[in-house]
Short mmCIF file of C-alpha atoms in Angstrom, two decimals:
data_model
loop_
_atom_site.label_atom_id
_atom_site.label_comp_id
_atom_site.label_asym_id
_atom_site.label_seq_id
_atom_site.Cartn_x
_atom_site.Cartn_y
_atom_site.Cartn_z
CA MET A 26 31.90 61.64 -27.38
CA GLN A 27 30.70 65.13 -26.54
CA GLU A 28 28.10 65.98 -23.95
CA ILE A 29 25.42 68.43 -24.90
CA GLU A 30 22.61 69.29 -22.50
CA ARG A 31 23.11 66.03 -20.56
CA VAL A 32 23.02 63.87 -23.75
CA HIS A 33 26.08 62.36 -25.42
CA TYR A 34 26.79 62.89 -29.12
CA ALA A 35 29.28 60.73 -31.08
CA SER A 36 30.59 63.98 -32.63
CA THR A 37 29.40 67.46 -33.54
CA ASN A 38 30.39 66.57 -37.14
CA ALA A 39 28.60 63.36 -37.99
CA VAL A 40 26.53 63.72 -41.23
CA PRO A 41 25.60 60.48 -43.08
CA LYS A 42 26.82 60.26 -46.66
CA PRO A 43 24.10 60.92 -49.35
CA GLY A 44 21.85 57.96 -49.63
CA ALA A 45 23.14 56.35 -46.42
CA ALA A 46 20.35 57.47 -44.08
CA ASP A 47 18.49 54.14 -44.24
CA THR A 48 21.60 52.32 -43.02
CA THR A 49 22.63 54.85 -40.33
CA PHE A 50 22.07 54.38 -36.64
CA PHE A 51 20.68 57.73 -35.40
CA VAL A 52 20.85 56.55 -31.80
CA GLN A 53 22.96 53.82 -30.38
CA VAL A 54 23.87 52.35 -26.95
CA ASP A 55 27.30 52.88 -25.36
CA GLN A 56 28.10 49.29 -24.44
CA ALA A 57 30.38 50.40 -21.60
CA LYS A 58 27.68 52.48 -19.92
CA CYS A 59 24.65 50.26 -20.33
CA GLN A 60 23.59 48.63 -17.03
CA SER A 61 21.06 46.19 -18.74
CA CYS A 62 18.16 47.64 -16.80
CA GLY A 63 15.82 47.08 -19.83
CA THR A 64 14.11 50.53 -19.68
CA CYS A 65 14.94 51.17 -23.37
CA GLU A 66 13.51 47.86 -24.35
CA GLU A 67 10.21 48.62 -22.60
CA VAL A 68 9.83 52.11 -24.22
CA CYS A 69 10.71 50.92 -27.74
CA SER A 70 7.60 50.31 -29.76
CA THR A 71 9.16 48.11 -32.45
CA GLY A 72 11.60 46.08 -30.34
CA ALA A 73 14.62 47.46 -32.17
CA ILE A 74 16.72 47.62 -29.00
CA GLN A 75 17.70 44.23 -27.65
CA PRO A 76 20.38 42.55 -25.48
CA SER A 77 23.55 42.35 -27.65
CA ASP A 78 24.27 38.79 -26.48
CA GLY A 79 20.71 37.51 -26.81
CA GLN A 80 20.75 36.96 -23.01
CA ASN A 81 20.77 39.92 -20.63
CA GLY A 82 23.89 41.77 -21.61
CA PRO A 83 24.17 45.43 -22.59
CA ARG A 84 21.43 46.54 -25.04
CA THR A 85 22.02 47.63 -28.58
CA VAL A 86 19.93 48.95 -31.54
CA VAL A 87 20.02 45.82 -33.67
CA ASP A 88 19.49 47.27 -37.11
CA PRO A 89 18.54 50.65 -38.62
CA THR A 90 15.65 48.98 -40.42
CA ALA A 91 13.95 48.16 -37.14
CA CYS A 92 14.65 51.64 -35.52
CA MET A 93 12.22 54.46 -36.21
CA ASN A 94 14.79 56.93 -34.92
CA CYS A 95 12.38 58.34 -32.35
CA GLY A 96 15.00 58.31 -29.55
CA GLN A 97 12.50 57.52 -26.73
CA CYS A 98 15.08 55.03 -25.54
CA LEU A 99 17.69 57.82 -25.16
CA ALA A 100 15.15 60.18 -23.45
CA ASN A 101 14.34 57.47 -20.91
CA CYS A 102 17.69 55.87 -20.23
CA PRO A 103 18.47 56.45 -16.57
CA PHE A 104 22.26 56.06 -17.19
CA GLY A 105 22.74 58.39 -20.14
CA ALA A 106 24.07 55.38 -21.96
CA ILE A 107 22.34 56.07 -25.25
CA TYR A 108 23.91 58.66 -27.58
CA GLU A 109 22.96 60.58 -30.70
CA ASN A 110 25.01 59.40 -33.65
CA VAL A 111 24.19 62.14 -36.22
CA SER A 112 24.91 65.85 -35.78
CA PHE A 113 25.04 68.80 -38.25
CA LEU A 114 26.41 71.24 -35.77
CA ASP A 115 29.88 71.83 -37.39
CA LYS A 116 28.20 72.10 -40.88
CA ILE A 117 25.88 74.75 -39.57
CA GLU A 118 28.66 76.79 -37.86
CA ALA A 119 30.64 76.71 -41.10
CA ALA A 120 27.56 78.02 -43.02
CA LEU A 121 27.03 80.79 -40.43
CA ALA A 122 30.65 81.85 -40.69
CA ASP A 123 30.58 82.13 -44.53
CA PRO A 124 29.39 85.60 -45.56
CA LYS A 125 28.38 84.29 -49.04
CA VAL A 126 25.91 81.87 -47.55
CA LYS A 127 22.35 83.04 -46.61
CA VAL A 128 21.46 80.82 -43.63
CA VAL A 129 17.76 80.24 -43.01
CA THR A 130 16.45 78.90 -39.68
CA MET A 131 13.26 76.94 -39.46
CA PRO A 132 12.26 76.19 -35.83
CA ALA A 133 9.44 73.74 -35.06
CA PRO A 134 6.56 74.69 -32.86
CA ALA A 135 7.44 72.44 -29.88
CA VAL A 136 11.11 73.81 -29.67
CA ARG A 137 9.83 77.08 -28.13
CA TYR A 138 8.15 75.21 -25.23
CA GLY A 139 11.25 73.20 -24.36
CA LEU A 140 14.30 75.43 -25.10
CA GLY A 141 13.79 77.60 -21.96
CA GLU A 142 14.40 74.59 -19.71
CA CYS A 143 18.05 74.60 -20.79
CA PHE A 144 18.34 78.16 -19.44
CA GLY A 145 16.66 77.56 -16.10
CA TYR A 146 13.05 78.37 -16.96
CA PRO A 147 10.24 76.29 -15.47
CA THR A 148 9.10 73.24 -17.52
CA GLY A 149 7.14 74.23 -20.64
CA THR A 150 7.81 78.00 -20.50
CA TYR A 151 7.10 79.62 -23.80
CA VAL A 152 10.33 81.35 -24.97
CA GLY A 153 9.53 81.94 -28.70
CA GLY A 154 10.31 85.69 -28.69
CA LYS A 155 13.76 85.19 -27.06
CA MET A 156 14.46 82.26 -29.34
CA PHE A 157 13.92 84.37 -32.45
CA THR A 158 16.27 87.02 -31.07
CA ALA A 159 18.92 84.50 -30.16
CA LEU A 160 18.77 83.02 -33.70
CA ARG A 161 19.36 86.47 -35.14
CA GLN A 162 22.35 86.96 -32.83
CA LEU A 163 23.75 83.60 -33.89
CA GLY A 164 23.89 85.07 -37.43
CA PHE A 165 20.85 83.46 -39.15
CA ASP A 166 19.83 85.68 -42.08
CA LYS A 167 16.17 84.73 -42.17
CA ILE A 168 13.80 83.21 -39.54
CA TRP A 169 11.18 81.38 -41.54
CA ASP A 170 9.02 79.62 -39.00
CA ASN A 171 8.08 76.00 -39.24
CA GLN A 172 4.96 76.99 -37.32
CA MET A 173 3.82 78.99 -40.37
CA THR A 174 4.08 75.89 -42.53
CA ALA A 175 2.13 73.98 -39.95
CA ASP A 176 -0.67 76.30 -41.05
CA VAL A 177 0.13 75.47 -44.72
CA THR A 178 -0.09 71.85 -43.73
CA ILE A 179 -3.58 72.37 -42.31
CA MET A 180 -4.72 74.09 -45.54
CA GLU A 181 -3.35 71.18 -47.61
CA GLU A 182 -4.17 68.24 -45.36
CA GLY A 183 -7.53 69.56 -44.26
CA THR A 184 -8.46 70.11 -47.86
CA GLU A 185 -7.19 66.64 -48.77
CA LEU A 186 -9.45 65.21 -46.08
CA LEU A 187 -12.39 67.14 -47.27
CA ASN A 188 -11.74 65.93 -50.88
CA ARG A 189 -11.54 62.31 -49.67
CA VAL A 190 -14.86 62.70 -47.88
CA SER A 191 -16.49 64.29 -50.92
CA GLY A 192 -15.06 61.68 -53.31
CA LYS A 193 -13.17 64.31 -55.35
CA ASN A 194 -9.97 62.56 -54.17
CA LYS A 195 -10.28 58.86 -54.77
CA ALA A 196 -7.84 57.89 -52.04
CA PRO A 197 -9.38 55.87 -49.20
CA LEU A 198 -10.64 56.83 -45.80
CA PRO A 199 -9.69 57.02 -42.99
CA GLN A 200 -6.94 59.53 -43.69
CA PHE A 201 -3.85 59.28 -41.49
CA THR A 202 -1.71 62.28 -40.60
CA SER A 203 1.79 62.37 -42.10
CA CYS A 204 3.68 64.92 -39.94
CA CYS A 205 5.66 62.46 -37.86
CA PRO A 206 8.75 60.89 -39.40
CA GLY A 207 8.76 57.95 -36.94
CA TRP A 208 5.19 57.16 -37.89
CA ILE A 209 5.87 57.40 -41.61
CA LYS A 210 8.85 55.01 -41.39
CA PHE A 211 6.72 52.71 -39.17
CA ALA A 212 3.84 52.58 -41.77
CA GLU A 213 6.38 52.07 -44.66
CA THR A 214 8.17 49.29 -42.79
CA PHE A 215 5.46 47.26 -41.07
CA TYR A 216 2.18 48.20 -42.80
CA PRO A 217 2.87 49.23 -46.42
CA GLN A 218 -0.72 48.23 -47.38
CA ILE A 219 -2.05 51.33 -45.60
CA LEU A 220 0.26 53.81 -47.39
CA PRO A 221 -2.76 55.00 -49.57
CA ASN A 222 -4.46 56.05 -46.40
CA LEU A 223 -1.56 58.32 -45.35
CA SER A 224 -2.13 61.96 -46.27
CA SER A 225 0.11 62.74 -49.26
CA CYS A 226 1.14 65.96 -47.51
CA LYS A 227 4.74 66.33 -46.50
CA SER A 228 5.29 67.28 -42.98
CA PRO A 229 5.44 71.05 -42.11
CA ILE A 230 9.29 70.96 -42.31
CA GLY A 231 9.10 68.95 -45.53
CA MET A 232 6.97 71.75 -47.01
CA LEU A 233 9.10 74.64 -45.57
CA GLY A 234 12.39 73.54 -47.18
CA PRO A 235 11.08 73.86 -50.80
CA LEU A 236 9.01 76.99 -49.90
CA CYS A 237 12.18 78.68 -48.64
CA LYS A 238 14.06 78.04 -51.85
CA THR A 239 11.11 79.11 -54.10
CA TYR A 240 8.62 81.56 -52.62
CA GLY A 241 10.93 82.74 -49.78
CA ALA A 242 13.92 83.24 -52.11
CA GLN A 243 11.59 85.15 -54.50
CA GLU A 244 10.11 87.38 -51.76
CA ALA A 245 13.49 88.10 -50.04
CA LYS A 246 15.42 88.34 -53.36
CA ILE A 247 17.95 85.69 -52.31
CA ASP A 248 19.57 83.32 -54.85
CA PRO A 249 18.29 79.89 -53.70
CA LYS A 250 21.63 78.42 -54.60
CA GLN A 251 23.28 80.60 -51.92
CA MET A 252 20.73 79.51 -49.34
CA PHE A 253 21.39 77.06 -46.47
CA THR A 254 18.33 75.82 -44.58
CA VAL A 255 18.54 74.69 -40.95
CA SER A 256 15.65 72.81 -39.41
CA ILE A 257 15.43 72.90 -35.63
CA MET A 258 13.42 70.12 -34.16
CA PRO A 259 12.27 68.63 -30.87
CA CYS A 260 12.99 65.32 -32.60
CA ILE A 261 15.77 62.93 -33.65
CA ALA A 262 13.82 61.25 -36.41
CA LYS A 263 13.56 64.64 -38.18
CA LYS A 264 17.28 64.24 -38.94
CA PHE A 265 16.36 61.10 -40.82
CA GLU A 266 13.40 62.80 -42.55
CA GLY A 267 15.62 65.62 -43.67
CA LEU A 268 17.88 63.08 -45.53
CA ARG A 269 14.99 61.24 -47.26
CA PRO A 270 15.27 61.43 -51.02
CA ASP A 271 11.64 62.55 -51.34
CA ILE A 272 12.22 65.44 -48.95
CA LYS A 273 14.12 68.27 -50.58
CA ASP A 274 15.83 71.44 -49.60
CA ILE A 275 16.63 70.77 -45.86
CA ASP A 276 20.35 71.24 -45.59
CA ALA A 277 20.78 70.47 -41.87
CA THR A 278 18.75 69.39 -38.88
CA ILE A 279 19.43 69.94 -35.23
CA THR A 280 17.51 69.33 -32.00
CA THR A 281 16.30 71.73 -29.26
CA ARG A 282 19.34 70.68 -27.17
CA GLU A 283 21.78 71.38 -29.96
CA LEU A 284 20.26 74.91 -30.39
CA ALA A 285 20.75 75.47 -26.66
CA TYR A 286 24.37 74.35 -27.07
CA LEU A 287 24.95 76.86 -29.93
CA ILE A 288 23.40 79.69 -27.89
CA LYS A 289 25.55 78.94 -24.81
CA LYS A 290 28.74 78.38 -26.99
CA HIS A 291 28.34 81.87 -28.53
CA LYS A 292 27.85 83.31 -24.98
CA ILE A 293 24.39 84.77 -25.76
CA ASP A 294 22.70 85.94 -22.52
CA PHE A 295 19.48 84.23 -23.25
CA LYS A 296 17.48 85.26 -20.24
CA ASN A 297 18.08 88.94 -20.86
CA LEU A 298 17.19 88.94 -24.54
CA LYS A 299 14.26 91.09 -25.88
CA ASP A 300 11.49 89.32 -27.67
CA SER A 301 11.28 89.49 -31.51
CA GLU A 302 9.24 88.03 -34.31
CA PRO A 303 10.09 85.79 -37.29
CA ASP A 304 10.28 87.27 -40.85
CA PHE A 305 6.76 87.72 -42.13
CA ASP A 306 6.32 85.92 -45.42
CA LEU A 307 7.06 82.55 -44.06
CA GLY A 308 6.89 83.73 -40.45
CA GLU A 309 3.45 84.73 -39.26
CA SER A 310 1.53 81.73 -37.69
CA THR A 311 -1.61 80.95 -35.74
CA GLY A 312 -2.77 79.05 -32.69
CA ALA A 313 -3.61 76.14 -35.02
CA GLY A 314 0.12 75.97 -35.97
CA THR A 315 1.41 76.11 -32.41
CA ILE A 316 -0.74 73.25 -31.15
CA PHE A 317 1.07 70.89 -33.64
CA GLY A 318 3.42 70.27 -30.75
CA ASN A 319 0.86 68.41 -28.69
CA SER A 320 -0.69 65.00 -29.38
CA GLY A 321 -4.18 65.81 -30.73
CA GLY A 322 -2.92 69.18 -32.06
CA VAL A 323 -2.81 68.40 -35.71
CA MET A 324 -6.26 66.88 -35.45
CA GLU A 325 -7.66 69.96 -33.62
CA ALA A 326 -6.04 72.34 -36.07
CA ALA A 327 -7.49 70.43 -39.08
CA LEU A 328 -10.95 70.32 -37.44
CA ARG A 329 -10.89 74.10 -36.96
CA LEU A 330 -10.70 74.24 -40.78
CA ALA A 331 -12.95 71.25 -41.67
CA TYR A 332 -15.71 72.47 -39.34
CA GLU A 333 -15.91 75.88 -41.04
CA VAL A 334 -15.83 74.43 -44.57
CA LEU A 335 -18.37 71.69 -43.97
CA SER A 336 -20.83 73.77 -41.90
CA GLY A 337 -20.41 77.10 -43.57
CA GLU A 338 -20.36 78.60 -40.01
CA LYS A 339 -17.60 80.38 -38.18
CA LEU A 340 -15.95 78.87 -35.04
CA THR A 341 -15.79 81.65 -32.48
CA GLY A 342 -14.93 82.05 -28.72
CA ASP A 343 -14.52 78.87 -26.73
CA ALA A 344 -15.88 76.82 -29.62
CA VAL A 345 -12.37 77.15 -31.20
CA ASN A 346 -11.13 74.78 -28.44
CA ILE A 347 -12.02 71.35 -29.70
CA THR A 348 -11.11 69.76 -26.28
CA PRO A 349 -12.35 66.14 -26.96
CA VAL A 350 -9.23 65.49 -29.00
CA ARG A 351 -6.79 66.83 -26.34
CA THR A 352 -5.03 64.01 -24.65
CA HIS A 353 -1.91 62.66 -23.25
CA THR A 354 -3.08 59.05 -23.19
CA GLY A 355 -2.18 56.59 -25.95
CA VAL A 356 -5.45 56.37 -27.79
CA GLN A 357 -8.36 58.80 -27.84
CA ALA A 358 -11.40 58.48 -30.09
CA ALA A 359 -13.90 61.34 -30.44
CA ASP A 360 -17.07 62.23 -32.30
CA VAL A 361 -17.25 65.82 -33.46
CA ASN A 362 -20.65 67.10 -34.49
CA VAL A 363 -20.55 69.43 -37.49
CA PRO A 364 -23.75 71.14 -38.58
CA LYS A 365 -24.96 70.34 -42.17
CA PHE A 366 -22.57 67.35 -42.24
CA GLY A 367 -23.09 65.15 -39.27
CA VAL A 368 -20.59 63.39 -37.10
CA VAL A 369 -16.87 63.44 -37.95
CA LYS A 370 -15.27 60.46 -36.34
CA VAL A 371 -11.62 60.91 -35.40
CA CYS A 372 -8.98 59.12 -33.34
CA VAL A 373 -5.77 60.45 -31.88
CA ILE A 374 -2.77 58.08 -31.12
CA SER A 375 0.59 58.58 -29.47
CA GLY A 376 3.07 55.69 -29.12
CA LEU A 377 3.45 53.52 -32.22
CA HIS A 378 2.41 50.25 -30.47
CA ASN A 379 -0.87 51.91 -29.75
CA ALA A 380 -1.50 52.36 -33.44
CA VAL A 381 -1.31 48.63 -34.19
CA PRO A 382 -5.02 47.65 -33.32
CA ILE A 383 -6.29 50.82 -35.12
CA ILE A 384 -4.26 49.85 -38.19
CA GLU A 385 -5.52 46.32 -38.10
CA GLU A 386 -9.09 47.69 -38.10
CA VAL A 387 -8.28 49.73 -41.22
CA ILE A 388 -6.74 46.75 -43.02
CA ALA A 389 -9.84 44.65 -42.13
CA GLY A 390 -12.05 47.44 -43.64
CA LYS A 391 -13.81 47.97 -40.26
CA SER A 392 -12.36 51.31 -39.22
CA PRO A 393 -15.16 53.76 -38.24
CA TYR A 394 -12.92 56.83 -38.54
CA HIS A 395 -12.53 59.66 -40.99
CA PHE A 396 -9.20 60.98 -39.74
CA ILE A 397 -6.56 59.46 -37.52
CA GLU A 398 -3.57 61.25 -36.04
CA VAL A 399 -0.52 59.25 -35.07
CA MET A 400 2.51 60.60 -33.19
CA THR A 401 5.49 58.39 -32.18
CA CYS A 402 6.34 60.07 -28.90
CA PRO A 403 3.97 59.79 -25.94
CA GLY A 404 2.07 63.08 -25.69
CA GLY A 405 3.39 64.43 -29.00
CA CYS A 406 6.40 66.50 -30.14
CA VAL A 407 6.66 68.54 -26.90
CA ASN A 408 7.87 65.26 -25.44
CA GLY A 409 10.09 64.41 -28.41
CA ALA A 410 13.54 62.99 -27.78
CA GLY A 411 15.30 66.10 -29.14
CA GLN A 412 13.93 68.12 -26.25
CA PRO A 413 15.80 68.78 -22.99
CA LEU A 414 15.69 65.68 -20.84
CA ALA A 415 13.09 65.57 -18.02
CA PRO A 416 14.91 66.66 -14.81
CA ASP A 417 14.32 63.36 -13.11
CA THR A 418 15.58 61.08 -15.98
CA LEU A 419 19.11 60.81 -14.70
CA GLN A 420 18.32 61.61 -11.05
CA SER A 421 16.42 58.34 -10.77
CA SER A 422 19.58 56.44 -11.72
CA LEU A 423 20.40 55.47 -8.13
CA PHE A 424 17.12 53.56 -7.91
CA LYS A 425 17.54 52.17 -11.39
CA SER A 426 21.08 51.07 -10.67
CA VAL A 427 19.80 49.04 -7.73
CA ILE A 428 17.43 47.27 -10.13
CA ALA A 429 20.26 46.74 -12.62
CA ARG A 430 22.57 45.23 -10.07
CA MET A 431 19.95 42.82 -8.87
CA ASN A 432 19.11 42.07 -12.46
CA ARG A 433 22.69 41.07 -13.22
CA ARG A 434 23.10 39.02 -10.06
CA PHE A 435 19.83 37.24 -10.76
CA HIS A 436 20.97 36.69 -14.26
CA MET A 437 24.32 35.25 -13.11
CA ARG A 438 22.51 32.82 -10.82
CA THR A 439 20.16 31.64 -13.58
CA MET A 440 23.16 31.21 -15.93
CA GLY A 441 25.23 29.35 -13.31
CA MET B 10 -1.08 31.04 -4.74
CA SER B 11 -1.55 32.74 -8.11
CA MET B 12 -0.46 36.05 -6.75
CA MET B 13 2.94 34.55 -6.04
CA ILE B 14 3.56 33.66 -9.61
CA MET B 15 5.82 36.15 -11.18
CA THR B 16 7.67 36.69 -14.40
CA ARG B 17 11.37 37.05 -14.21
CA ARG B 18 11.17 40.75 -15.10
CA GLY B 19 8.34 41.14 -12.57
CA PHE B 20 10.57 39.65 -9.90
CA ILE B 21 13.40 41.99 -10.76
CA LYS B 22 11.08 44.94 -10.64
CA THR B 23 9.62 44.04 -7.33
CA ALA B 24 12.93 43.21 -5.72
CA GLY B 25 14.40 46.43 -7.24
CA PHE B 26 11.47 48.42 -5.96
CA ALA B 27 11.95 47.06 -2.39
CA ALA B 28 15.62 47.86 -2.51
CA GLY B 29 15.03 51.30 -3.99
CA ALA B 30 12.30 52.06 -1.39
CA CYS B 31 14.77 51.16 1.34
CA LEU B 32 17.26 53.60 -0.03
CA MET B 33 14.98 56.43 -0.82
CA GLY B 34 11.70 56.05 0.85
CA VAL B 35 8.43 54.29 -0.09
CA ASN B 36 6.94 57.02 -2.27
CA PHE B 37 9.97 57.35 -4.52
CA THR B 38 8.72 55.45 -7.58
CA LYS B 39 5.23 56.90 -7.32
CA LYS B 40 6.73 60.30 -7.17
CA ALA B 41 9.03 59.69 -10.11
CA TYR B 42 6.19 58.43 -12.14
CA ALA B 43 3.87 61.38 -11.24
CA GLN B 44 6.76 63.70 -11.95
CA ALA B 45 7.16 62.34 -15.47
CA LYS B 46 3.43 62.73 -16.16
CA GLU B 47 3.38 66.21 -14.70
CA TYR B 48 6.36 67.28 -16.75
CA LEU B 49 4.57 66.31 -19.96
CA ALA B 50 1.31 67.91 -18.83
CA GLU B 51 3.10 71.19 -18.09
CA ARG B 52 4.55 71.52 -21.64
CA GLN B 53 1.16 70.58 -23.12
CA LEU B 54 -0.76 73.12 -21.01
CA SER B 55 1.74 75.85 -21.90
CA VAL B 56 1.03 75.11 -25.60
CA TYR B 57 -2.74 75.38 -25.19
CA LYS B 58 -2.32 78.58 -23.09
CA HIS B 59 -0.22 80.21 -25.80
CA ASP B 60 -2.75 79.13 -28.49
CA THR B 61 -5.52 81.07 -26.71
CA ALA B 62 -3.25 84.19 -26.57
CA MET B 63 -2.50 84.25 -30.30
CA LYS B 64 -4.02 86.87 -32.59
CA TYR B 65 -5.21 84.23 -35.07
CA ARG B 66 -6.19 80.77 -33.96
CA LYS B 67 -7.25 79.16 -37.31
CA SER B 68 -4.86 78.60 -40.18
CA GLN B 69 -7.35 79.88 -42.75
CA ASP B 70 -7.48 83.32 -40.92
CA SER B 71 -3.69 83.95 -41.12
CA PRO B 72 -2.61 86.96 -43.32
CA ALA B 73 0.57 85.09 -44.26
CA ILE B 74 -1.50 82.08 -45.42
CA LYS B 75 -3.86 84.37 -47.36
CA LYS B 76 -0.82 85.97 -49.06
CA ILE B 77 1.06 82.78 -49.98
CA TYR B 78 -2.09 81.28 -51.54
CA LYS B 79 -2.86 84.54 -53.42
CA ASP B 80 0.62 85.10 -54.65
CA PHE B 81 2.20 81.69 -55.09
CA LEU B 82 0.24 78.50 -54.29
CA HIS B 83 -3.05 79.61 -55.71
CA GLU B 84 -5.18 76.90 -54.09
CA PRO B 85 -4.77 74.13 -51.59
CA CYS B 86 -4.03 70.72 -53.21
CA GLY B 87 -3.53 72.58 -56.53
CA HIS B 88 -0.77 72.23 -59.12
CA VAL B 89 2.01 74.08 -57.24
CA SER B 90 1.17 72.30 -53.94
CA HIS B 91 1.33 68.95 -55.70
CA GLU B 92 4.76 69.77 -57.04
CA LEU B 93 6.31 71.20 -53.82
CA LEU B 94 4.27 70.15 -50.80
CA HIS B 95 2.96 66.60 -51.45
CA THR B 96 4.93 63.33 -51.68
CA HIS B 97 4.88 59.59 -52.34
CA TYR B 98 5.82 57.00 -49.74
CA HIS B 99 8.24 54.17 -50.02
CA ASP B 100 7.46 50.50 -49.18
CA ARG B 101 10.23 49.32 -46.81
CA SER B 102 8.81 45.86 -46.08
CA ALA B 103 11.56 44.06 -48.06
CA ALA B 104 14.26 45.36 -45.68
CA LEU B 105 12.13 44.19 -42.79
CA LYS B 106 11.69 40.71 -44.33
CA ALA B 107 15.51 40.49 -44.90
CA LEU B 108 16.07 41.38 -41.25
CA THR B 109 13.59 38.81 -39.84
CA ALA B 110 14.94 36.24 -42.18
CA LYS B 111 18.28 36.58 -40.29
CA GLY B 112 16.39 35.53 -37.18
CA VAL B 113 15.87 38.98 -35.64
CA LYS B 114 12.66 39.07 -33.60
CA LEU B 115 10.81 42.31 -33.15
CA LYS B 116 7.69 43.30 -31.20
CA ILE B 117 5.69 44.11 -34.37
CA GLY B 118 4.98 41.84 -37.34
CA ALA B 119 5.22 38.05 -37.87
#
């Protein structure tokens, strides 16, 4: 076990064998540390984490099939008893040390709002400029920003929605977003009948991998065979996504925490770095791309496109802020009036259990919506389980340990 | 008397809360909860603040987007996009069925 930014990792060199992602535990419970407080069971949407003895013993992730790899159990465990079981860190350091390999970094939007917390900045501080400089100092040859392919995602997914509305695309409405790997696995596992409703778009990182090795390689005159692509995510489930057979050209995935670890290990003085920018071709991005990190962000970004296409009018000034879809609650429905079209009906969901009634409506043919966004983590990717832990997660352990002790005593009584 | 009926978990929570409150003061749990909410809100607000500060705020206005569609992708949902940027999903319900057949009970599904 190795501790990285207050989270334990089985190893820094733990990469599943090809084809083994579906049978790999991305997070697991350290049986010796679990105090049976039940917090993980409460935050798990699917019920994948259960007492190992069927009574009230230490918890365990029962089977990879049931786990969406979101890691909310890990992010909420007051005892630090849940560890990450997959890490590409050693593989990345080997690639960075090899002069023949061109290493490309692909940081997600939410990473730049969480990374600073590992270096003493206040919660949520934007540190994008310093992050790009740190990545260059670590030896990455190209910074191709996943926030740019968030913009590509909007062009593709927004157009797909418009085509479904017009009938040019025969796939059904409502259209669901497809950026979140926990959500995709959830739909595939529990509700395969709604798969035609999912946008056929890969996630922004699913798009960036192949774009690096085609368009990016062409623009930068790099042989794609010499290229090693590293996805940096606020998310544990993205490690699973990068290993999916339908997702190509992502050679490694790490979390915000693991990036902080690399920066500290290489003794980079993060706070005193100058700001810099990503490399243009797959680097320049917009506000629509950056809000992907929030629940409601993909929806708002897509509406900024759909509104202009449907109405033929430009969104300017404050009208660019489509505030009715901004939320940190579990379910938010909104009607957006679009001139020359009418009402666009949308719904924004975070937390997979919150999606269930909305999915049931779709299956029953009674869904009123055009477009539904689903994110696994409450509040969206900024609150992903690859981000630095909330400062109070472990601090509350004294209180939680009291509950756990009583829990065990109570349990012993009922068993006796 | 209905207010006295409690689930087992409810009892553990209440008892734990009382014990925790003795140790750390009555407002502790309220504060911990508010802190967690605030923590998320701070990250979210920072995202929206940075959005308003960006030079371009709509994907379709980005020079990099205009360039990649002009030089490489040609049009959204076109042939190149279909090859590189779109996918097909995979029905995993058989694995779930096999798991529940072993007697594993989950929160979702039959």
